[in-house]
Amino acid sequence: GEIYLSGGGLARGYLGRPEATAERFIPNPYSREAGGRLYKTGDLARYLPDGRLQFLGRMDYQVKIRGYRIELGEVESVLRQHPSVAEALVLAREDTPNQKRLVAYLVFHDEPAGPTVSELRQYMSSKLPEYMLPAAFVILDAFPLTPNGKVNRQALPAPDNTRQKGALDYVAPRDTVELQLTQIWEEMLNVHPIGIHDNFFALGGHSLLAMRLVTRIQHVFQKNLPLVTLFQSATVEALATLIRQGVASVAYSSLVPLQPEGAEPSFFCVHPIGGYVFCYLELARTLGQQRPFYGLQAAGLDGRQAPLTTIPQMAAHYLQALQTAQPEGPYYLGGWSMGGIVAYEMAQQLQAAGHEVALLTLFDTHVPNRLKRFQPMNDTNVLLALMRDLAIMAGHDVSASMADLQQLNEEDPVEHILARAKMANILPEGMDAPQLRAHLDVYKANRHAFYHYKPRRYDGRVILFQATETQGNMRPLNGWGKLTRDNLTTYTLAGDHYSIMKAPLVQELAGRLHEHLTRK
């Protein structure tokens, strides 16, 4: 928390600055003396277990980007550890409206021999999660200073967004399709120029931008591009090839490769109630590249097929998709929230078929028969629940977003919520009503399946990660011990149902999970 000061030695205020005095010198609610005051230092600190107070930096330098709270000093500290870096400063800039990003300013000991941008990214990615990596690097001979010798942050130049030293060799577009795609990417990512071999996610793309990109491509090229193709074909060249082929040849698949590298057996995670698998991106990246990480997304999100309506149906369908990537065991399965229930049924079906399930992981998954009885919901309330989940996962202020969405036009709630959600930046601008209705159908089917599933006992190794803060009508996560014949290891994370899947808690989760994935 923030450090406050009080006592007889406290100053009376700032000379000639009454507004600053009123902001920083506030009434002391703990003082027994009339007129006692506290001084807000703006310094961030925490107590260590032995009682010492650890200084963490200035609160002024703590920022929030895409829902992640970042201490800029921590990023700077890692940069300064690089042997070639003499000075480092990191800012959160918003040079393009609604596109805040981290920019690193560096002074090298020996500029001509300094590392490339790719080398800096690789160095930092070994020490920091991806959401803390700067989107741009600016190399300077020296930092601009104020008259009193401090770094003049206002004078630091904006990144020019041109291709930076050390990036992949630039290959220009070769036809109209590639040209249009690079123009869309440059506009969304604010990087110029983009070559046909560049990777969308390596350039700073994230889940919300991915949804917008797919929707934009659909409108520009009049092609229904399944979202999964962006993970399978994340370069301009690969996407252009699919578009030329008509994209119709790309069948919708429930199997989404979130991190396809690695020689170890794959880890498969089933979607939560919303149907998407973007919630696992941070976990997949934090686990590293030792083993492939696949998400299993819901059938029906493309609007072309009906959603599956029972947990056993879903499990059988996802096992077919899973075995195209890994025909034989041992299998490592997991799922967050409702996804854990489907993974639980998948593990039982695999065992019944004679396959080995090495590990089943439940991320804050509740036993269905220990929840409150299923209550049918109308489309409006289901839509609001879906929007709430999407808003939280995208890092939006839910109270503000939901207050705007709930002023409903009951005659057509889908059209109304679609317009409101776009204004609140929850859904991509190009999404249309049929797409949202497909998402609504998936959410309703998943919710019904979740509440009506009756789990059987399971013989196998299970680990359960549970959040300390319970959500809504969710009761404590008891009941799994009996269902798993007490072959259960439980870890508790000090967060809520959503925050355990995001940094910083996801790092602790990934560390524990890695121990079990590598255990023989």
JSON list of C-alpha atoms in Angstrom, two decimals, residues 46-54:
[
{"chain": "A", "resi": 46, "resn": "ARG", "atom": "CA", "xyz": [4.79, -3.66, 1.68]},
{"chain": "A", "resi": 47, "resn": "TYR", "atom": "CA", "xyz": [5.50, -5.39, 4.99]},
{"chain": "A", "resi": 48, "resn": "LEU", "atom": "CA", "xyz": [7.73, -8.45, 4.87]},
{"chain": "A", "resi": 49, "resn": "PRO", "atom": "CA", "xyz": [7.02, -11.43, 7.18]},
{"chain": "A", "resi": 50, "resn": "ASP", "atom": "CA", "xyz": [9.83, -10.35, 9.54]},
{"chain": "A", "resi": 51, "resn": "GLY", "atom": "CA", "xyz": [8.24, -6.90, 10.04]},
{"chain": "A", "resi": 52, "resn": "ARG", "atom": "CA", "xyz": [10.54, -4.90, 7.77]},
{"chain": "A", "resi": 53, "resn": "LEU", "atom": "CA", "xyz": [9.01, -2.39, 5.37]},
{"chain": "A", "resi": 54, "resn": "GLN", "atom": "CA", "xyz": [10.10, -2.87, 1.73]}
]
